Amino acid sequence: DAVNPGGRIPRRRFLQGVGASVLAGLGGAQVIRLGAEAGQSAPELPATRQRWALVIDLRRCDGCKKCTQACQAMHHTPEGVEWIKVYTLTNAAGGPYYLPRVCMQCENAPCYEVCPVGATFYAPDGVVLIDQDRCIGCRLCMVACPYGARYFTWDDPPPVDPAQLDGESGPEFPVPQQKGTVSKCVLCVHRLREGKLPACVEACTMEAIYVGDWEADLATNGRETVQLSRFLKENDAFRLKEELNTRPRVWYIAGHGQDLEYKYSL
């Protein structure tokens, strides 16, 4: 079906399209093994046909941090660990705006390159994950990440009631956290593969966060669904620190006044 003139697609169609793609990817019982380093093999994960992306519309973000709180609740992170950190920044006109920083899910991830034991690896759908069973806590990945998106678990993590778990523990759902290892945003990929929205998208009352699939060329914020490529182009979307050639899969749409020089310090 053609996209309507406003670029909007029913949310049901997005979920149906992505769901069918997931089933097609899993139906063949294919398995892809990625990220082998130092003579060790990365975890085996089912092959999929998605390429996930995230779009954050800064025109809508009001800095409420509900996304951060939902992420912390979902992943039972230690106090002070914010996989989604919301910065309050100032534009060139002196006005405030808010910028939520997540893991950028880089296609050319520096963290992957420096991990000496292959604990950081790419899932088949492009999401960068951490195998905490393999992580030795050297923190080289934290130094390499130009976005400050990784955290070290210094203390024993909060206890987790198994009844509260949203999925099986592992790289795609690293709960509970492990002391002495590194953690970060995993894009709630365990929920995406079940046809659910990430916790941050679901919790955002401003509907500022969209999750998208490049293969389907669709993205949704839970209420409306848009054609991903068209949405990015028509709104002059940008990515943070593109000059570093990390090729992030997180796009931002600037706030009011597209000609302002937006500055950020991460």
C-alpha positions as a LaTeX table, in Angstrom:
\begin{tabular}{lrrr}
\hline
Residue & $x$ (\AA) & $y$ (\AA) & $z$ (\AA) \\
\hline
Asp1 & 0.00 & 0.00 & 0.00 \\
Ala2 & 1.19 & 3.50 & $-0.76$ \\
Val3 & 2.03 & 5.87 & 2.07 \\
Asn4 & $-0.61$ & 8.55 & 2.46 \\
Pro5 & 0.28 & 12.20 & 1.73 \\
Gly6 & 1.06 & 12.98 & 5.36 \\
Gly7 & 3.56 & 10.15 & 5.54 \\
Arg8 & 1.50 & 8.45 & 8.25 \\
Ile9 & 0.90 & 4.72 & 8.35 \\
Pro10 & $-1.44$ & 2.97 & 10.79 \\
Arg11 & 0.41 & 1.57 & 13.82 \\
Arg12 & $-1.25$ & $-1.79$ & 13.19 \\
Arg13 & 0.43 & $-1.97$ & 9.80 \\
Phe14 & 3.84 & $-1.27$ & 11.35 \\
Leu15 & 3.42 & $-4.06$ & 13.89 \\
Gln16 & 2.08 & $-6.45$ & 11.28 \\
Gly17 & 4.94 & $-5.71$ & 8.92 \\
Val18 & 7.60 & $-6.07$ & 11.57 \\
Gly19 & 5.91 & $-9.13$ & 13.07 \\
Ala20 & 5.79 & $-10.90$ & 9.72 \\
Ser21 & 9.44 & $-10.07$ & 9.21 \\
Val22 & 10.34 & $-11.54$ & 12.59 \\
Leu23 & 8.48 & $-14.74$ & 11.86 \\
Ala24 & 10.14 & $-15.05$ & 8.49 \\
Gly25 & 13.53 & $-14.62$ & 10.09 \\
Leu26 & 12.88 & $-17.21$ & 12.77 \\
Gly27 & 10.93 & $-19.67$ & 10.66 \\
Gly28 & 13.99 & $-21.09$ & 8.93 \\
Ala29 & 15.64 & $-21.86$ & 12.27 \\
Gln30 & 18.71 & $-20.10$ & 10.92 \\
Val31 & 21.38 & $-19.11$ & 13.41 \\
Ile32 & 24.05 & $-16.46$ & 12.93 \\
Arg33 & 27.24 & $-16.38$ & 14.99 \\
Leu34 & 28.84 & $-12.95$ & 15.15 \\
Gly35 & 31.59 & $-11.07$ & 16.91 \\
Ala36 & 34.11 & $-13.83$ & 17.52 \\
Glu37 & 37.21 & $-12.35$ & 19.12 \\
Ala38 & 40.31 & $-13.73$ & 20.80 \\
Gly39 & 39.52 & $-17.25$ & 19.64 \\
Gln40 & 36.10 & $-17.26$ & 21.29 \\
Ser41 & 32.70 & $-17.36$ & 19.64 \\
Ala42 & 29.92 & $-14.90$ & 20.42 \\
Pro43 & 26.51 & $-16.13$ & 21.61 \\
Glu44 & 24.34 & $-17.74$ & 18.98 \\
Leu45 & 21.20 & $-15.73$ & 18.22 \\
Pro46 & 18.36 & $-16.39$ & 15.77 \\
Ala47 & 18.72 & $-14.71$ & 12.39 \\
Thr48 & 16.26 & $-11.88$ & 11.77 \\
Arg49 & 15.37 & $-9.58$ & 8.90 \\
Gln50 & 15.17 & $-6.36$ & 10.89 \\
Arg51 & 17.62 & $-3.46$ & 11.10 \\
Trp52 & 16.46 & $-1.47$ & 14.09 \\
Ala53 & 16.81 & 2.29 & 14.43 \\
Leu54 & 15.68 & 4.98 & 16.85 \\
Val55 & 14.46 & 8.52 & 16.10 \\
Ile56 & 14.12 & 11.14 & 18.85 \\
Asp57 & 12.10 & 14.25 & 18.03 \\
Leu58 & 13.62 & 17.04 & 20.14 \\
Arg59 & 10.70 & 19.32 & 19.25 \\
Arg60 & 8.50 & 17.17 & 21.48 \\
Cys61 & 10.88 & 16.24 & 24.31 \\
Asp62 & 10.11 & 18.16 & 27.51 \\
Gly63 & 12.87 & 16.64 & 29.64 \\
Cys64 & 10.48 & 14.74 & 31.94 \\
Lys65 & 12.82 & 11.70 & 32.09 \\
Lys66 & 9.97 & 9.20 & 32.00 \\
Cys67 & 11.97 & 7.31 & 29.38 \\
Thr68 & 14.90 & 7.06 & 31.79 \\
Gln69 & 12.69 & 5.85 & 34.63 \\
Ala70 & 10.96 & 3.24 & 32.43 \\
Cys71 & 14.33 & 1.95 & 31.26 \\
Gln72 & 15.64 & 1.69 & 34.82 \\
Ala73 & 12.52 & $-0.16$ & 35.94 \\
Met74 & 12.65 & $-2.54$ & 32.98 \\
His75 & 16.31 & $-3.44$ & 33.40 \\
His76 & 16.63 & $-3.12$ & 37.20 \\
Thr77 & 19.75 & $-0.98$ & 36.87 \\
Pro78 & 21.64 & 0.21 & 39.97 \\
Glu79 & 20.83 & 3.66 & 41.30 \\
Gly80 & 22.46 & 6.37 & 39.24 \\
Val81 & 22.86 & 4.21 & 36.14 \\
Glu82 & 20.92 & 5.90 & 33.34 \\
Trp83 & 21.09 & 4.03 & 30.06 \\
Ile84 & 18.99 & 6.92 & 28.75 \\
Lys85 & 20.48 & 10.13 & 30.08 \\
Val86 & 18.52 & 13.31 & 29.41 \\
Tyr87 & 20.74 & 16.37 & 29.02 \\
Thr88 & 19.49 & 19.93 & 29.46 \\
Leu89 & 21.34 & 22.00 & 26.87 \\
Thr90 & 21.28 & 25.52 & 25.52 \\
Asn91 & 20.89 & 26.43 & 21.86 \\
Ala92 & 22.61 & 29.32 & 20.09 \\
Ala93 & 19.69 & 31.64 & 20.92 \\
Gly94 & 20.11 & 31.02 & 24.65 \\
Gly95 & 17.02 & 28.86 & 25.05 \\
Pro96 & 16.97 & 25.41 & 26.69 \\
Tyr97 & 16.27 & 22.12 & 24.98 \\
Tyr98 & 16.55 & 18.50 & 26.05 \\
Leu99 & 18.54 & 15.71 & 24.48 \\
Pro100 & 18.05 & 12.09 & 25.55 \\
Arg101 & 21.27 & 10.11 & 24.99 \\
Val102 & 21.03 & 6.36 & 24.49 \\
Cys103 & 23.49 & 3.83 & 23.10 \\
Met104 & 23.81 & 4.91 & 19.46 \\
Gln105 & 23.89 & 1.29 & 18.21 \\
Cys106 & 26.76 & 2.28 & 15.91 \\
Glu107 & 27.36 & 0.30 & 12.75 \\
Asn108 & 31.06 & 1.04 & 13.19 \\
Ala109 & 31.19 & 0.79 & 16.97 \\
Pro110 & 34.51 & 1.71 & 18.65 \\
Cys111 & 33.49 & $-0.34$ & 21.70 \\
Tyr112 & 33.35 & $-3.48$ & 19.57 \\
Glu113 & 36.79 & $-2.87$ & 18.14 \\
Val114 & 38.57 & $-2.55$ & 21.49 \\
Cys115 & 36.96 & $-5.38$ & 23.48 \\
Pro116 & 39.78 & $-7.91$ & 24.08 \\
Val117 & 37.49 & $-10.87$ & 24.81 \\
Gly118 & 34.62 & $-10.42$ & 22.36 \\
Ala119 & 32.11 & $-9.54$ & 25.08 \\
Thr120 & 30.74 & $-6.75$ & 22.89 \\
Phe121 & 29.18 & $-8.09$ & 19.71 \\
Tyr122 & 26.59 & $-7.36$ & 17.01 \\
Ala123 & 23.25 & $-9.14$ & 17.00 \\
Pro124 & 21.95 & $-10.12$ & 13.55 \\
Asp125 & 19.60 & $-7.11$ & 13.54 \\
Gly126 & 22.49 & $-4.72$ & 14.16 \\
Val127 & 21.94 & $-4.08$ & 17.88 \\
Val128 & 25.21 & $-3.88$ & 19.82 \\
Leu129 & 25.05 & $-6.19$ & 22.83 \\
Ile130 & 27.29 & $-7.16$ & 25.76 \\
Asp131 & 27.79 & $-10.70$ & 27.02 \\
Gln132 & 28.23 & $-10.03$ & 30.73 \\
Asp133 & 29.30 & $-13.63$ & 31.33 \\
Arg134 & 32.34 & $-12.91$ & 29.17 \\
Cys135 & 33.00 & $-9.29$ & 30.18 \\
Ile136 & 36.16 & $-8.97$ & 32.28 \\
Gly137 & 35.47 & $-5.42$ & 33.41 \\
Cys138 & 38.50 & $-3.85$ & 31.74 \\
Arg139 & 36.38 & $-0.82$ & 30.73 \\
Leu140 & 38.24 & $-0.26$ & 27.47 \\
Cys141 & 34.85 & $-0.05$ & 25.77 \\
Met142 & 33.82 & 2.77 & 28.10 \\
Val143 & 36.91 & 4.75 & 27.14 \\
Ala144 & 36.33 & 4.07 & 23.44 \\
Cys145 & 32.65 & 5.10 & 23.40 \\
Pro146 & 32.49 & 8.75 & 22.27 \\
Tyr147 & 28.94 & 9.12 & 23.62 \\
Gly148 & 29.52 & 8.10 & 27.24 \\
Ala149 & 26.76 & 5.53 & 26.87 \\
Arg150 & 28.32 & 2.68 & 28.88 \\
Tyr151 & 28.27 & 2.11 & 32.62 \\
Phe152 & 30.32 & $-0.01$ & 35.00 \\
Thr153 & 28.53 & $-1.93$ & 37.74 \\
Trp154 & 30.69 & $-1.22$ & 40.78 \\
Asp155 & 28.43 & $-2.67$ & 43.46 \\
Asp156 & 26.05 & $-5.56$ & 43.83 \\
Pro157 & 23.00 & $-4.81$ & 41.70 \\
Pro158 & 19.52 & $-4.52$ & 43.22 \\
Pro159 & 17.87 & $-7.89$ & 43.90 \\
Val160 & 15.40 & $-8.93$ & 41.23 \\
Asp161 & 12.25 & $-10.92$ & 41.87 \\
Pro162 & 12.02 & $-13.51$ & 39.04 \\
Ala163 & 8.31 & $-12.69$ & 38.77 \\
Gln164 & 9.26 & $-9.14$ & 37.72 \\
Leu165 & 11.44 & $-10.22$ & 34.82 \\
Asp166 & 10.23 & $-9.24$ & 31.37 \\
Gly167 & 12.23 & $-11.90$ & 29.55 \\
Glu168 & 15.00 & $-14.46$ & 29.81 \\
Ser169 & 18.28 & $-13.16$ & 31.19 \\
Gly170 & 21.09 & $-12.84$ & 28.66 \\
Pro171 & 22.77 & $-10.28$ & 26.38 \\
Glu172 & 19.41 & $-9.20$ & 24.93 \\
Phe173 & 17.91 & $-8.77$ & 28.41 \\
Pro174 & 20.85 & $-8.37$ & 30.82 \\
Val175 & 18.92 & $-8.70$ & 34.08 \\
Pro176 & 20.04 & $-8.94$ & 36.78 \\
Gln177 & 23.14 & $-6.85$ & 36.19 \\
Gln178 & 26.47 & $-8.44$ & 37.11 \\
Lys179 & 28.91 & $-6.73$ & 39.44 \\
Gly180 & 32.23 & $-5.92$ & 37.79 \\
Thr181 & 30.85 & $-5.77$ & 34.24 \\
Val182 & 29.75 & $-3.09$ & 31.78 \\
Ser183 & 26.15 & $-2.41$ & 30.79 \\
Lys184 & 24.27 & $-0.14$ & 28.38 \\
Cys185 & 21.04 & 0.36 & 26.44 \\
Val186 & 20.10 & $-2.73$ & 24.42 \\
Leu187 & 17.13 & $-1.10$ & 22.63 \\
Cys188 & 14.81 & $-3.52$ & 24.49 \\
Val189 & 15.49 & $-5.91$ & 21.62 \\
His190 & 13.86 & $-8.77$ & 23.54 \\
Arg191 & 10.58 & $-6.82$ & 23.38 \\
Leu192 & 10.99 & $-5.85$ & 19.73 \\
Arg193 & 11.29 & $-9.49$ & 18.77 \\
Glu194 & 7.97 & $-10.16$ & 20.48 \\
Gly195 & 6.26 & $-7.33$ & 18.60 \\
Lys196 & 6.36 & $-4.97$ & 21.60 \\
Leu197 & 7.72 & $-1.45$ & 21.87 \\
Pro198 & 10.86 & $-0.58$ & 23.86 \\
Ala199 & 10.17 & 0.65 & 27.39 \\
Cys200 & 11.28 & 4.20 & 26.55 \\
Val201 & 8.95 & 4.46 & 23.55 \\
Glu202 & 6.04 & 3.11 & 25.56 \\
Ala203 & 6.65 & 5.49 & 28.47 \\
Cys204 & 7.14 & 8.72 & 26.51 \\
Thr205 & 3.97 & 10.74 & 27.04 \\
Met206 & 5.20 & 13.34 & 24.54 \\
Glu207 & 5.49 & 10.64 & 21.85 \\
Ala208 & 8.95 & 11.94 & 21.03 \\
Ile209 & 10.69 & 8.56 & 20.57 \\
Tyr210 & 10.19 & 6.42 & 17.48 \\
Val211 & 11.54 & 2.92 & 16.96 \\
Gly212 & 12.03 & 1.94 & 13.36 \\
Asp213 & 13.03 & $-0.91$ & 11.07 \\
Trp214 & 15.09 & $-0.03$ & 8.01 \\
Glu215 & 14.08 & $-3.21$ & 6.20 \\
Ala216 & 10.38 & $-2.29$ & 6.45 \\
Asp217 & 11.22 & 1.46 & 6.19 \\
Leu218 & 8.72 & 2.15 & 8.97 \\
Ala219 & 8.91 & 3.75 & 12.41 \\
Thr220 & 6.38 & 4.24 & 15.20 \\
Asn221 & 6.10 & 6.14 & 18.48 \\
Gly222 & 3.21 & 3.95 & 19.62 \\
Arg223 & 0.50 & 6.23 & 18.26 \\
Glu224 & 1.48 & 7.06 & 14.71 \\
Thr225 & 3.54 & 5.19 & 12.16 \\
Val226 & 5.66 & 6.94 & 9.54 \\
Gln227 & 7.81 & 6.01 & 6.59 \\
Leu228 & 11.25 & 6.07 & 8.21 \\
Ser229 & 13.37 & 7.35 & 5.31 \\
Arg230 & 10.85 & 10.05 & 4.41 \\
Phe231 & 10.42 & 11.13 & 8.03 \\
Leu232 & 14.17 & 11.61 & 8.46 \\
Lys233 & 14.57 & 13.49 & 5.18 \\
Glu234 & 11.61 & 15.83 & 5.58 \\
Asn235 & 12.65 & 16.78 & 9.12 \\
Asp236 & 16.39 & 17.26 & 8.49 \\
Ala237 & 17.31 & 14.55 & 10.99 \\
Phe238 & 20.90 & 14.39 & 12.19 \\
Arg239 & 23.12 & 12.03 & 14.17 \\
Leu240 & 25.52 & 12.93 & 16.97 \\
Lys241 & 29.22 & 13.21 & 16.15 \\
Glu242 & 28.83 & 11.91 & 12.62 \\
Glu243 & 32.33 & 13.16 & 11.84 \\
Leu244 & 33.70 & 10.22 & 13.84 \\
Asn245 & 32.34 & 7.75 & 11.26 \\
Thr246 & 30.70 & 5.59 & 13.93 \\
Arg247 & 27.54 & 5.46 & 11.77 \\
Pro248 & 24.98 & 5.66 & 14.61 \\
Arg249 & 21.51 & 4.18 & 14.21 \\
Val250 & 19.96 & 6.89 & 16.37 \\
Trp251 & 18.68 & 10.01 & 14.63 \\
Tyr252 & 17.55 & 13.31 & 16.15 \\
Ile253 & 15.13 & 15.90 & 14.84 \\
Ala254 & 16.17 & 19.39 & 15.93 \\
Gly255 & 13.94 & 21.67 & 17.96 \\
His256 & 12.27 & 24.83 & 16.73 \\
Gly257 & 14.60 & 26.95 & 14.63 \\
Gln258 & 16.39 & 24.55 & 12.32 \\
Asp259 & 19.04 & 27.18 & 11.49 \\
Leu260 & 20.28 & 27.39 & 15.09 \\
Glu261 & 23.68 & 25.94 & 15.89 \\
Tyr262 & 22.85 & 23.10 & 18.27 \\
Lys263 & 25.64 & 22.27 & 20.65 \\
Tyr264 & 25.98 & 19.27 & 22.89 \\
Ser265 & 28.53 & 18.05 & 25.41 \\
Leu266 & 28.46 & 14.35 & 26.13 \\
\hline
\end{tabular}
